[in-house]
Short mmCIF file of C-alpha atoms in Angstrom, two decimals:
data_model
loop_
_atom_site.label_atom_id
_atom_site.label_comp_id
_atom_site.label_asym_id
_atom_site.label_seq_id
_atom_site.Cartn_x
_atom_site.Cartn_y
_atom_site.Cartn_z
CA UNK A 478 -19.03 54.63 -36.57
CA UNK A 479 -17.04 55.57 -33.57
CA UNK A 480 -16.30 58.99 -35.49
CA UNK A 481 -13.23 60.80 -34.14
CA UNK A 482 -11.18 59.22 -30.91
CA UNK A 483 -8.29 61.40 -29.97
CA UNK A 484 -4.63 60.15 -30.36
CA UNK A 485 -3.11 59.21 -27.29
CA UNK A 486 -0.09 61.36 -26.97
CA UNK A 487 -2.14 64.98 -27.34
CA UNK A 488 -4.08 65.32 -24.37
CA UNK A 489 -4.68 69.15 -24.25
CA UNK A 490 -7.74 70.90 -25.62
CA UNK A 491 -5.69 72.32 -28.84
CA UNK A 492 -3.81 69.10 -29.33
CA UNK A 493 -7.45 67.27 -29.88
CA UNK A 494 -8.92 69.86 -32.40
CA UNK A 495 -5.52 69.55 -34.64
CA UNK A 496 -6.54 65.54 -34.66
CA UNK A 497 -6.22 64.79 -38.30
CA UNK A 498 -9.65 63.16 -38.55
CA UNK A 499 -11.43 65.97 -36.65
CA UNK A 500 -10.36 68.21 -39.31
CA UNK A 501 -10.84 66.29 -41.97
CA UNK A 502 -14.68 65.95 -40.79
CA UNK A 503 -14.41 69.84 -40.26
CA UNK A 504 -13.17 70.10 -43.90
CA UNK A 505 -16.26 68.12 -45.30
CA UNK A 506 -18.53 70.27 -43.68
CA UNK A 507 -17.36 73.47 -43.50
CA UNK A 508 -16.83 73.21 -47.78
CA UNK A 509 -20.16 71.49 -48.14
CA UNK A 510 -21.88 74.47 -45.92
CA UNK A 511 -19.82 77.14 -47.96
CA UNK A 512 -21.20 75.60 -51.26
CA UNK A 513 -25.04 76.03 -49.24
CA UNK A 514 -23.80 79.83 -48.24
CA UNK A 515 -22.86 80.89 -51.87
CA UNK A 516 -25.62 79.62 -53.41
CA UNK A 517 -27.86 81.58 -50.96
CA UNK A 518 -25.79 84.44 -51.77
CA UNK A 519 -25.53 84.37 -55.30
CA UNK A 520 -29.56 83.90 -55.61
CA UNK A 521 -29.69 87.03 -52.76
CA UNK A 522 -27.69 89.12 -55.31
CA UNK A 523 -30.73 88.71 -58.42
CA UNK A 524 -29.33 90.12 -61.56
CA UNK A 525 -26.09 91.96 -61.62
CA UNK A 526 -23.78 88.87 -62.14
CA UNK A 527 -20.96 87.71 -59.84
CA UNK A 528 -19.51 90.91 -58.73
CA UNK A 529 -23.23 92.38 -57.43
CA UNK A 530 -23.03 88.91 -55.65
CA UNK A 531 -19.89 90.37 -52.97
CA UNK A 532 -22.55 92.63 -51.97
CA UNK A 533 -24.12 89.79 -50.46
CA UNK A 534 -23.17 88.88 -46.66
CA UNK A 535 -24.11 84.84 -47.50
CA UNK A 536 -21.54 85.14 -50.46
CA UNK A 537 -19.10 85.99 -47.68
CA UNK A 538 -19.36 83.54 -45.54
CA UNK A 539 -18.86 80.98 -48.22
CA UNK A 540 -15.84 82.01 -49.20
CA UNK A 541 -14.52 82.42 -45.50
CA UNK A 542 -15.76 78.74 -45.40
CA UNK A 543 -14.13 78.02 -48.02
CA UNK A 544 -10.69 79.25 -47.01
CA UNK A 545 -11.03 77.50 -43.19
CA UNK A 546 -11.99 74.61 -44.60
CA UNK A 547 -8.54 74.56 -46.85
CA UNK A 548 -6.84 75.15 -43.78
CA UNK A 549 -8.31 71.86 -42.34
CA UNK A 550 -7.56 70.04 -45.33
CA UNK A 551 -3.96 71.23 -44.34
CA UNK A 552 -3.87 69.84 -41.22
CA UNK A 553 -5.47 66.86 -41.76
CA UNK A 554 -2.51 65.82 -44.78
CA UNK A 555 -0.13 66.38 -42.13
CA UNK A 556 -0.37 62.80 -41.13
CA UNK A 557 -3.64 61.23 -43.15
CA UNK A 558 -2.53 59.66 -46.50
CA UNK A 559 -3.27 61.79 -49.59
CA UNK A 560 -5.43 59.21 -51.07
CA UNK A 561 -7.97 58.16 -48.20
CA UNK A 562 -8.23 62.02 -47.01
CA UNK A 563 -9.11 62.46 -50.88
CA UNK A 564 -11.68 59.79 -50.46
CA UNK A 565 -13.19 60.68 -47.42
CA UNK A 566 -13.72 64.46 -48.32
CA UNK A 567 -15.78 62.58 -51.29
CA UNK A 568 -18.76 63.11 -48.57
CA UNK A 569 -18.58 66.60 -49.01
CA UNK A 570 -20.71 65.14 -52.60
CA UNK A 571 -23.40 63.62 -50.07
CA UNK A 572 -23.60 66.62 -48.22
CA UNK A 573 -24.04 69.10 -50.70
CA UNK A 574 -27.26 67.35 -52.60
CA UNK A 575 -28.44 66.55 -48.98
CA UNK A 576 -28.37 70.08 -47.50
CA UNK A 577 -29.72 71.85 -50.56
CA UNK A 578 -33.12 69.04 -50.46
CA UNK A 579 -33.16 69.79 -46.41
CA UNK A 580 -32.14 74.19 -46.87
CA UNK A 581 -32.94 75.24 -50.49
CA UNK A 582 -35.60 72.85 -51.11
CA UNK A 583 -34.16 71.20 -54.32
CA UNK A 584 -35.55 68.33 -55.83
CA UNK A 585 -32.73 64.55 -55.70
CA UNK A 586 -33.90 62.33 -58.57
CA UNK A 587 -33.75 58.98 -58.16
CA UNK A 588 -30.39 58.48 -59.93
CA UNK A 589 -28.86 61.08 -57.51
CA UNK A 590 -29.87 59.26 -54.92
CA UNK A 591 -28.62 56.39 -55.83
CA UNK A 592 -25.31 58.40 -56.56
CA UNK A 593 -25.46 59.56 -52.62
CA UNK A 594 -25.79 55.60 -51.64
CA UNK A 595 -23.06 54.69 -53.83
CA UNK A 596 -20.61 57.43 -52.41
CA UNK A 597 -21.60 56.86 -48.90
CA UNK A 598 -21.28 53.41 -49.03
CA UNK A 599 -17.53 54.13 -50.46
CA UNK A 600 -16.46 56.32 -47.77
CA UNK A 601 -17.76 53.48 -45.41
CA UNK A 602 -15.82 50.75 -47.10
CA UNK A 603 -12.55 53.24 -46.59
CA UNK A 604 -13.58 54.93 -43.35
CA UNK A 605 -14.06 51.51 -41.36
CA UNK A 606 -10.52 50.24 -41.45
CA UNK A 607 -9.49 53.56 -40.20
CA UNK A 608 -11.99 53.48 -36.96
CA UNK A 609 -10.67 49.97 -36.07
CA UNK A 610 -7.00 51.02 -35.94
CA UNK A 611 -8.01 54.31 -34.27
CA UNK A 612 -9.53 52.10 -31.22
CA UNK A 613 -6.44 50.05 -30.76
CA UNK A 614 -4.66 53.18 -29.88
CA UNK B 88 -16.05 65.73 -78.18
CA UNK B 89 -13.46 66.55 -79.91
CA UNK B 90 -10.03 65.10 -79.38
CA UNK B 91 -8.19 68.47 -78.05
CA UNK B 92 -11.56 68.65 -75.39
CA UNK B 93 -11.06 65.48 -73.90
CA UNK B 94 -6.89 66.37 -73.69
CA UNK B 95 -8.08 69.42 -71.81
CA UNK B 96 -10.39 67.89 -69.66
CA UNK B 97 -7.73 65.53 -68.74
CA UNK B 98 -5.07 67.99 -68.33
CA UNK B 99 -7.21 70.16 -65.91
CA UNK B 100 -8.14 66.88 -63.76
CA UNK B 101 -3.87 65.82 -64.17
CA UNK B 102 -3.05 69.54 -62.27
CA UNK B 103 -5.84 69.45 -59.81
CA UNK B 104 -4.51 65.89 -58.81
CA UNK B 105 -0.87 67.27 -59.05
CA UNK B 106 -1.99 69.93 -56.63
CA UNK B 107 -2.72 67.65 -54.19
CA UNK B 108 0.15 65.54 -54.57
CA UNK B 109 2.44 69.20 -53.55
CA UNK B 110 -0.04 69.68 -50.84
CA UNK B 111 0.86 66.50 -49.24
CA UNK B 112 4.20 67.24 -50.26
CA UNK B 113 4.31 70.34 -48.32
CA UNK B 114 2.18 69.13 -45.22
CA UNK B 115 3.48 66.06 -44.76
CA UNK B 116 5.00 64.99 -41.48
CA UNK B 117 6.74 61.80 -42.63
CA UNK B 118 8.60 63.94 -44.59
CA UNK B 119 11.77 66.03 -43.51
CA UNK B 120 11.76 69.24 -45.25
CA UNK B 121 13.24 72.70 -44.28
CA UNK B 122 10.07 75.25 -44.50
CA UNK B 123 11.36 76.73 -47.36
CA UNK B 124 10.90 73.91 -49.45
CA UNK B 125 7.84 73.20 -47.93
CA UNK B 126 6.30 76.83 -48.78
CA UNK B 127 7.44 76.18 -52.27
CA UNK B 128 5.63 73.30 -52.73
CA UNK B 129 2.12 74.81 -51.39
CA UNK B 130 2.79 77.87 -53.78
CA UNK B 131 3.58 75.48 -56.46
CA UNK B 132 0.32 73.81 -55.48
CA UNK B 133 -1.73 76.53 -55.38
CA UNK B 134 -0.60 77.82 -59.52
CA UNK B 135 -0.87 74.27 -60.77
CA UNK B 136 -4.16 74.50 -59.00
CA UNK B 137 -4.99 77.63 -60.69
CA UNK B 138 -3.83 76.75 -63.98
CA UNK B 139 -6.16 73.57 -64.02
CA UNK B 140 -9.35 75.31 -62.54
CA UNK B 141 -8.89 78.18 -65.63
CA UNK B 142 -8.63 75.51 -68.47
CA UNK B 143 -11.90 73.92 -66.43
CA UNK B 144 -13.31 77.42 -66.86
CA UNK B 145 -12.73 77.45 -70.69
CA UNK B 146 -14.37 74.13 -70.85
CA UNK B 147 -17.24 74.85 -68.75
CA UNK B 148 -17.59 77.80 -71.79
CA UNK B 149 -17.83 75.70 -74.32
CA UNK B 150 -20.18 72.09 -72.94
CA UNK B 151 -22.45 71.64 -70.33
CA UNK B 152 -21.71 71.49 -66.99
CA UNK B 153 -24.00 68.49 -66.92
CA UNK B 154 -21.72 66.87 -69.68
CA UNK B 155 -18.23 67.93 -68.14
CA UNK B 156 -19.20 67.42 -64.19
CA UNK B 157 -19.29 63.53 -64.12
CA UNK B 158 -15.29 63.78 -65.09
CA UNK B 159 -14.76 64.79 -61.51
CA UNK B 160 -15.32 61.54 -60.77
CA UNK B 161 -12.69 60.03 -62.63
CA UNK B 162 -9.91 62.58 -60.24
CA UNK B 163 -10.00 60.13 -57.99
CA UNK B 164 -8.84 57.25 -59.60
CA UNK B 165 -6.28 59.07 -61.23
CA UNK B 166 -5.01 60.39 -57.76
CA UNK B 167 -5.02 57.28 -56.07
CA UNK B 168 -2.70 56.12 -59.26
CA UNK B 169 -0.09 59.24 -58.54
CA UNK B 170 -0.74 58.65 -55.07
CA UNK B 171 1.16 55.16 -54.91
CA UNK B 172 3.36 56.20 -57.61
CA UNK B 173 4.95 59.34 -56.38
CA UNK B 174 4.25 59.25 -52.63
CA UNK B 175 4.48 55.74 -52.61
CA UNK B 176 1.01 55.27 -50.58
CA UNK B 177 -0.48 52.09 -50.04
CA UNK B 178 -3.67 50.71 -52.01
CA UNK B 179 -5.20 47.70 -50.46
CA UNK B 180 -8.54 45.71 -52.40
CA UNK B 181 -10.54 48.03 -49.97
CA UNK B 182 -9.43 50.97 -51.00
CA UNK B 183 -10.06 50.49 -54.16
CA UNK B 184 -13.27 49.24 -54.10
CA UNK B 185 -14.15 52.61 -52.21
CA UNK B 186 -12.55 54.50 -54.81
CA UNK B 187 -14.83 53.01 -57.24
CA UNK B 188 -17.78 53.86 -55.51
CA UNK B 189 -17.17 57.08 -54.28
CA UNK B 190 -16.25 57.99 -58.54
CA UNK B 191 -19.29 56.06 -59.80
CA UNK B 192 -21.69 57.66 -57.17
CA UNK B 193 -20.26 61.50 -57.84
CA UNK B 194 -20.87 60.43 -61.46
CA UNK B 195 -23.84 60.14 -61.18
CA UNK B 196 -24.52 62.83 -58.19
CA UNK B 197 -23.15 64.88 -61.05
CA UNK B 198 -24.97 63.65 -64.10
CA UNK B 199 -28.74 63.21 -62.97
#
């Protein structure tokens, strides 16, 4: 996938990082990382419950994730339709499983992965329209 | 499940899709909208958002997670239905197939 192609009329450096798609890809991994950073957090903080857990640094950073990757979202329904943004975020459910097998060491069972096919292959079917009209412009 | 669960399970998925329907509302560049109206429709956003995410917190008292998690996957299909109702987006055969997917696979992302 040719991934993110820059919109012909914004040519300067900040024009290309507000590009809709950029931010939406931002947005899926920025949450899917914050998810990663609070679970690091919250098993940093051992007993004590969720309000020991804000003494944790990891806990944090997810929740600064979380709020810059809301502010990508923003951006990126400026002009990307509500329902394939929606849709495409969906990999942010890839992600998640994938980086806690690859940084927490969690087990997928076979069902999840066939979940994590299932998903990708749906944000392929919606993403590849999108690349094709992005490299006519 | 009772009756009342699955309303409330339903209603919490109907405001976190309604959310995102005054999110686009507010966002939206196709639309012209003094910034006023715009900031009302993110705050209105943000306390449907917050009213659906506390009834999912009642919910998540009461049943598994592992029970209540695969509805996420049904959000989807309900926002691509408000979606080309309210903001009059376009579904196409591809789209939906995708949707499909994408629910059935967090489903079961969810589930197993």
């Amino acid at each position: 996938m040719s991934g993110v192609s820059q919109p012909v009329v914004q040519r300067s450096v900040f024009g290309r990082l507000l590009n809709p798609y950029l931010q939406l890809g931002i947005c899926i991994v920025v949450s899917a990382a914050a998810q990663i950073f609070l679970k690091l957090g919250a098993d940093s903080a051992e007993v004590g419950g969720p309000v020991a857990s804000l003494r944790s640094g990891w806990v944090w950073l997810g929740m600064i994730a979380l709020v810059g990757s809301l502010v990508s979202w923003l951006i990126a329904l400026r002009t990307i339709p509500l329902i394939i943004a929606f849709n495409l975020v969906g990999a942010t459910q890839v992600l998640v499983p994938l980086g806690s097998w690859v940084f927490l060491g969690e087990a997928i069972g076979p069902l999840r992965w066939v979940g994590i096919l299932l998903v990708t292959l749906g944000v392929v079917i919606i993403a590849r329209p999108l690349a094709r009209m992005e490299d006519r412009l | 499940m009772t009756w009342l669960a699955f309303c409330l399970i339903m209603l919490s998925l109907l405001l976190a899709v309604a959310g995102q329907i005054f999110f686009k509302l507010a966002m939206s560049d196709h639309l012209v909208a003094a910034f006023r109206v715009r900031v009302f429709r993110f705050v209105c956003g943000i306390v449907v958002m917050t009213i659906g995410f506390f009834i999912w917190l009642g919910l998540l008292s009461r049943f598994n997670l592992s029970f209540l998690y695969p509805f996420e996957g049904i959000d989807r299909i309900l926002l691509a239905f408000f979606a080309s109702w309210f903001l009059h987006e376009k579904m196409t055969l591809d789209l939906w197939l995708g949707v499909i997917l994408i629910s059935v696979g967090v489903a079961l992302v969810a589930t197993s």
